[in-house]
Coordinates of C-alpha atoms and ligand atoms in Angstrom, one line a residue:
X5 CA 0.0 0.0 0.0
X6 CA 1.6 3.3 -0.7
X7 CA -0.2 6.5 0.3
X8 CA 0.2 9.9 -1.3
X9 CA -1.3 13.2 0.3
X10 CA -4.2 15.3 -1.0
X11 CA -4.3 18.8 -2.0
X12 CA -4.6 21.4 0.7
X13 CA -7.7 21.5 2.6
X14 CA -7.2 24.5 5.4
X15 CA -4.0 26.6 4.6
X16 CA -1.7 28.2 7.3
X17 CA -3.4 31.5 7.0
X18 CA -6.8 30.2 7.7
X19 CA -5.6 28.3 10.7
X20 CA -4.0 31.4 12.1
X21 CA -7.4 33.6 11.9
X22 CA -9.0 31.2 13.3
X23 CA -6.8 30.7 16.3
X24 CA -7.2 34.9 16.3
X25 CA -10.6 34.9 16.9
X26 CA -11.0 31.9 19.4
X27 CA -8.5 33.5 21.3
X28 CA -10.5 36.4 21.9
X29 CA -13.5 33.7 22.4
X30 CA -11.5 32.3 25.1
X31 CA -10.5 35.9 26.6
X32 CA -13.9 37.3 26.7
X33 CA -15.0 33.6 28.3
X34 CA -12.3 33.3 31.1
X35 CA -11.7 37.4 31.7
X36 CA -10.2 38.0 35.1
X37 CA -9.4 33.7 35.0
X38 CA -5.8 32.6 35.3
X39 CA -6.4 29.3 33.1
X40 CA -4.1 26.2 32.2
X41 CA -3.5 24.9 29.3
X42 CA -3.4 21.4 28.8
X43 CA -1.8 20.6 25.4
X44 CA -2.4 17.1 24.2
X45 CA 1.1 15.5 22.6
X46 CA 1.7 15.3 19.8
X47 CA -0.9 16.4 17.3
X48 CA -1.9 19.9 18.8
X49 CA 1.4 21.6 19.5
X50 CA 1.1 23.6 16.5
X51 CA -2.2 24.3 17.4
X52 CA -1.3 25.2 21.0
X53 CA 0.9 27.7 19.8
X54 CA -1.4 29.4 17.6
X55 CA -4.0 30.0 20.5
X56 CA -2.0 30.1 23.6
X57 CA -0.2 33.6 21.5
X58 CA -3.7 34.9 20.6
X59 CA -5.0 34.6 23.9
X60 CA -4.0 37.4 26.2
X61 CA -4.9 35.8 30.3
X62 CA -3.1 35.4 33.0
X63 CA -1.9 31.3 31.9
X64 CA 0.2 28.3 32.7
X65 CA 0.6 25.6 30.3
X66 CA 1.0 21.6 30.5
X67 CA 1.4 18.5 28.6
X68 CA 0.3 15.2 27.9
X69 CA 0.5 12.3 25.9
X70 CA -2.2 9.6 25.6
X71 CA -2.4 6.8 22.7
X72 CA -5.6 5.1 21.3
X73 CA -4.2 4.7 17.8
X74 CA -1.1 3.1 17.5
X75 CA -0.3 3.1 13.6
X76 CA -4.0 2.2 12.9
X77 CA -6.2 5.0 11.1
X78 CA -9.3 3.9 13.5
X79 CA -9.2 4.0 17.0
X80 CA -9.1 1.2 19.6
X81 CA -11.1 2.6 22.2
X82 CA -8.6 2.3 25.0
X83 CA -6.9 5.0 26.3
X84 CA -3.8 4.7 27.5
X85 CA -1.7 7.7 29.9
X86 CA 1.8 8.1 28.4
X87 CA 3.1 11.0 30.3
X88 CA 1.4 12.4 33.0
X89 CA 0.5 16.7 34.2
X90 CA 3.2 18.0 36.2
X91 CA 0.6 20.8 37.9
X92 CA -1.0 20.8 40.6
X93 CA -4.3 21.4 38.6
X94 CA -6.7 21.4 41.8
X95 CA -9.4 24.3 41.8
X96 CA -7.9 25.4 38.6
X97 CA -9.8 26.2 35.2
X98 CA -8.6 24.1 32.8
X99 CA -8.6 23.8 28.3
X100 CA -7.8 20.9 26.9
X101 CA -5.8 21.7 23.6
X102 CA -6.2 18.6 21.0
X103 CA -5.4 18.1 16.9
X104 CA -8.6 16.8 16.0
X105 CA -11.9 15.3 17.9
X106 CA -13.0 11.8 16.0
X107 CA -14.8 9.1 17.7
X108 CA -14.4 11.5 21.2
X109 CA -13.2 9.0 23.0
X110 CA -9.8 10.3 24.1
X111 CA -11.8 13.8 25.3
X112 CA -14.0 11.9 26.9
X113 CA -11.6 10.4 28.8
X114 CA -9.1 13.3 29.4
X115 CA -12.3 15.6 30.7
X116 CA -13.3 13.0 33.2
X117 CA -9.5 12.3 34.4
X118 CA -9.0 16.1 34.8
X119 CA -12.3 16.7 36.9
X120 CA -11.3 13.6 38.9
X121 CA -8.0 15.5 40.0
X122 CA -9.8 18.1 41.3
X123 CA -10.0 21.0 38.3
X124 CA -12.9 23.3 39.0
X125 CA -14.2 23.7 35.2
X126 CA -12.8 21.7 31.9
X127 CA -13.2 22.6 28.4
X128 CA -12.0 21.5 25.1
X129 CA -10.4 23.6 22.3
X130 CA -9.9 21.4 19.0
X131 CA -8.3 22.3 15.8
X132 CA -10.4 20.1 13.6
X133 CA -13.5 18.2 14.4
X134 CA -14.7 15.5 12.8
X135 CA -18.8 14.6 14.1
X136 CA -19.3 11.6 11.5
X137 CA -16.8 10.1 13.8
X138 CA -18.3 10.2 16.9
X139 CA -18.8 7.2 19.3
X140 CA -19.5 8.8 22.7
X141 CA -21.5 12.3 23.1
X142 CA -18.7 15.2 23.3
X143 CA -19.0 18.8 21.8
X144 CA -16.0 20.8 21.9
X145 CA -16.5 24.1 23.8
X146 CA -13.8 25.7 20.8
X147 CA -13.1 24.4 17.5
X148 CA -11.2 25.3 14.5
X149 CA -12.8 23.7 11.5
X150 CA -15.4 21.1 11.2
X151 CA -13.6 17.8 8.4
X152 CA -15.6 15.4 6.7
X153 CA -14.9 11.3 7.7
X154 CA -11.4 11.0 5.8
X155 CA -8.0 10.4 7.3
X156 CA -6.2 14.3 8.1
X157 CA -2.5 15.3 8.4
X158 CA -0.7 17.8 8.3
X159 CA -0.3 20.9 10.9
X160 CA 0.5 18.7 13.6
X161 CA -1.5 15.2 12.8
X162 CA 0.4 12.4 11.4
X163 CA 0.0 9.2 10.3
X164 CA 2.3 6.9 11.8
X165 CA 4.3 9.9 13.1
X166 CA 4.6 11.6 9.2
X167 CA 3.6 14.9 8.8
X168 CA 3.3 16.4 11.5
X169 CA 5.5 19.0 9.7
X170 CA 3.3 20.3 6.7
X171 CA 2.3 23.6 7.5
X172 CA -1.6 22.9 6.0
X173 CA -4.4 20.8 6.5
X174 CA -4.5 17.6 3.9
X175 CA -5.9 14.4 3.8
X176 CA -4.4 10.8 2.9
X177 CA -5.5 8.8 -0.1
X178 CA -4.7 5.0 0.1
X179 CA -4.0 3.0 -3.4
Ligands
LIG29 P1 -10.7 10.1 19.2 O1 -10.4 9.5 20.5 O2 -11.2 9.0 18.3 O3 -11.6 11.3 19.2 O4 -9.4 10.4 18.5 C1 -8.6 11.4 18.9 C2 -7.1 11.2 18.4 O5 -7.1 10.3 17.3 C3 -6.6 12.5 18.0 O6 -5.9 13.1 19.0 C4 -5.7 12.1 16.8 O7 -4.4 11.8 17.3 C5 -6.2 10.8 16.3 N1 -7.0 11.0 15.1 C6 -8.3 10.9 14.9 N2 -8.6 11.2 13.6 C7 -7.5 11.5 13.0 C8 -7.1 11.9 11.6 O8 -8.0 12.1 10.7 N3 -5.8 12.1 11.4 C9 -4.9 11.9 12.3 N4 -5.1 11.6 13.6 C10 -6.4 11.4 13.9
LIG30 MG1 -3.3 12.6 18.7

C-alpha cells in the first residue's frame, strides 16, 4: 500500500485567523481567569501555539500524551496515559488543547481524568472536528474547522508519526 497526500484543505493563514478569533472567544469567556492549558502530545502543539499567543490571560501551560491509535487510522477505544501533568491542577480552570476530535473518545476520557484530579471547570479547544466520527456524546467548547470522515495530516496530525510537519491541512489517499 503506498499513500500519497491530497491537495490542501485548510491553509496556514486560515488556521491562524482562526486561532485569532478563538483566542478572543477564550478571553472574553475566562476574563479576570488565570487558566491552564493542557496541550495534548503530539498532534496539537502547533495548534497550542497558535492560540496560547492569541489569547491574552493570566496562563500556565502543561502536557500530555495519551495513545488510542497506534499506527492504525481507527481507533481502539482504549486510552492509555503516556506521560502524566506535572501541575497541581486542583481548583484550577482548565482547556484541553487537541489536533482533531474523532470518535471522542480520548476527550472523553481526558475531561473525566482532569475533573477527577480536582479542576474546578474543563473545556476542550480542538483544531479540527470530525462529528461523523463520533462514538461517545462530546461537543468541543472551541473548534477550529469542522472535516468530513477522511483520514487528516498535516499541521501537527500524522499518520504513523509523518507529517506532522506540513504547514496545512491535507488528507491521505490510500492505493
Ligand atoms: P478520538 O479519541 O477518536 O476522538 O481520537 C482522537 C485522536 O485520534 C486524535 O488526537 C488524533 O491523534 C487521532 N486522530 C483521529 N482522527 C485522525 C485523523 O484524521 N488524522 C490523524 N489523527 C487522527
Ligand atoms: Mg493525537
Amino acid at each position: 500500500m503506498s499513500d500519497t497526500i491530497g491537495t490542501v484543505l485548510i491553509t496556514e493563514e486560515q488556521i491562524h485567523a482562526r486561532a485569532k478569533e478563538i483566542g478572543k472567544e477564550i478571553e472574553r469567556d475566562y476574563a479576570g481567569k488565570e487558566i491552564i492549558l493542557v496541550g495534548i502530545l503530539r498532534g496539537a502543539v502547533l495548534w497550542m501555539a497558535d492560540v496560547m499567543r492569541n489569547t491574552n490571560l493570566d496562563m500556565t501551560i502543561d502536557f500530555m500524551a495519551v495513545s488510542s491509535y497506534g499506527a492504525a487510522t481507527k481507533s481502539s477505544g482504549i486510552v492509555k496515559i503516556n506521560k502524566d501533568l506535572e501541575s497541581d491542577i486542583e481548583g484550577k480552570d482548565i482547556i484541553i488543547v487537541e489536533d482533531i476530535v474523532d470518535s471522542g473518545v480520548t476527550l472523553h476520557y481526558l475531561e473525566g481524568y482532569l475533573m477527577s484530579r480536582g479542576a474546578a471547570s474543563v473545556k476542550l479547544c480542538s483544531l479540527l472536528d470530525k462529528p461523523e466520527g463520533r462514538r461517545v456524546d462530546i461537543k468541543a467548547d472551541y473548534v477550529g474547522f469542522t472535516v468530513d470522515d477522511r483520514f487528516i495530516v498535516g499541521y501537527g496530525l500524522d499518520y504513523d508519526q509523518k507529517y506532522r510537519n506540513l504547514p496545512y491541512i491535507t488528507w491521505l489517499e490510500s492505493e
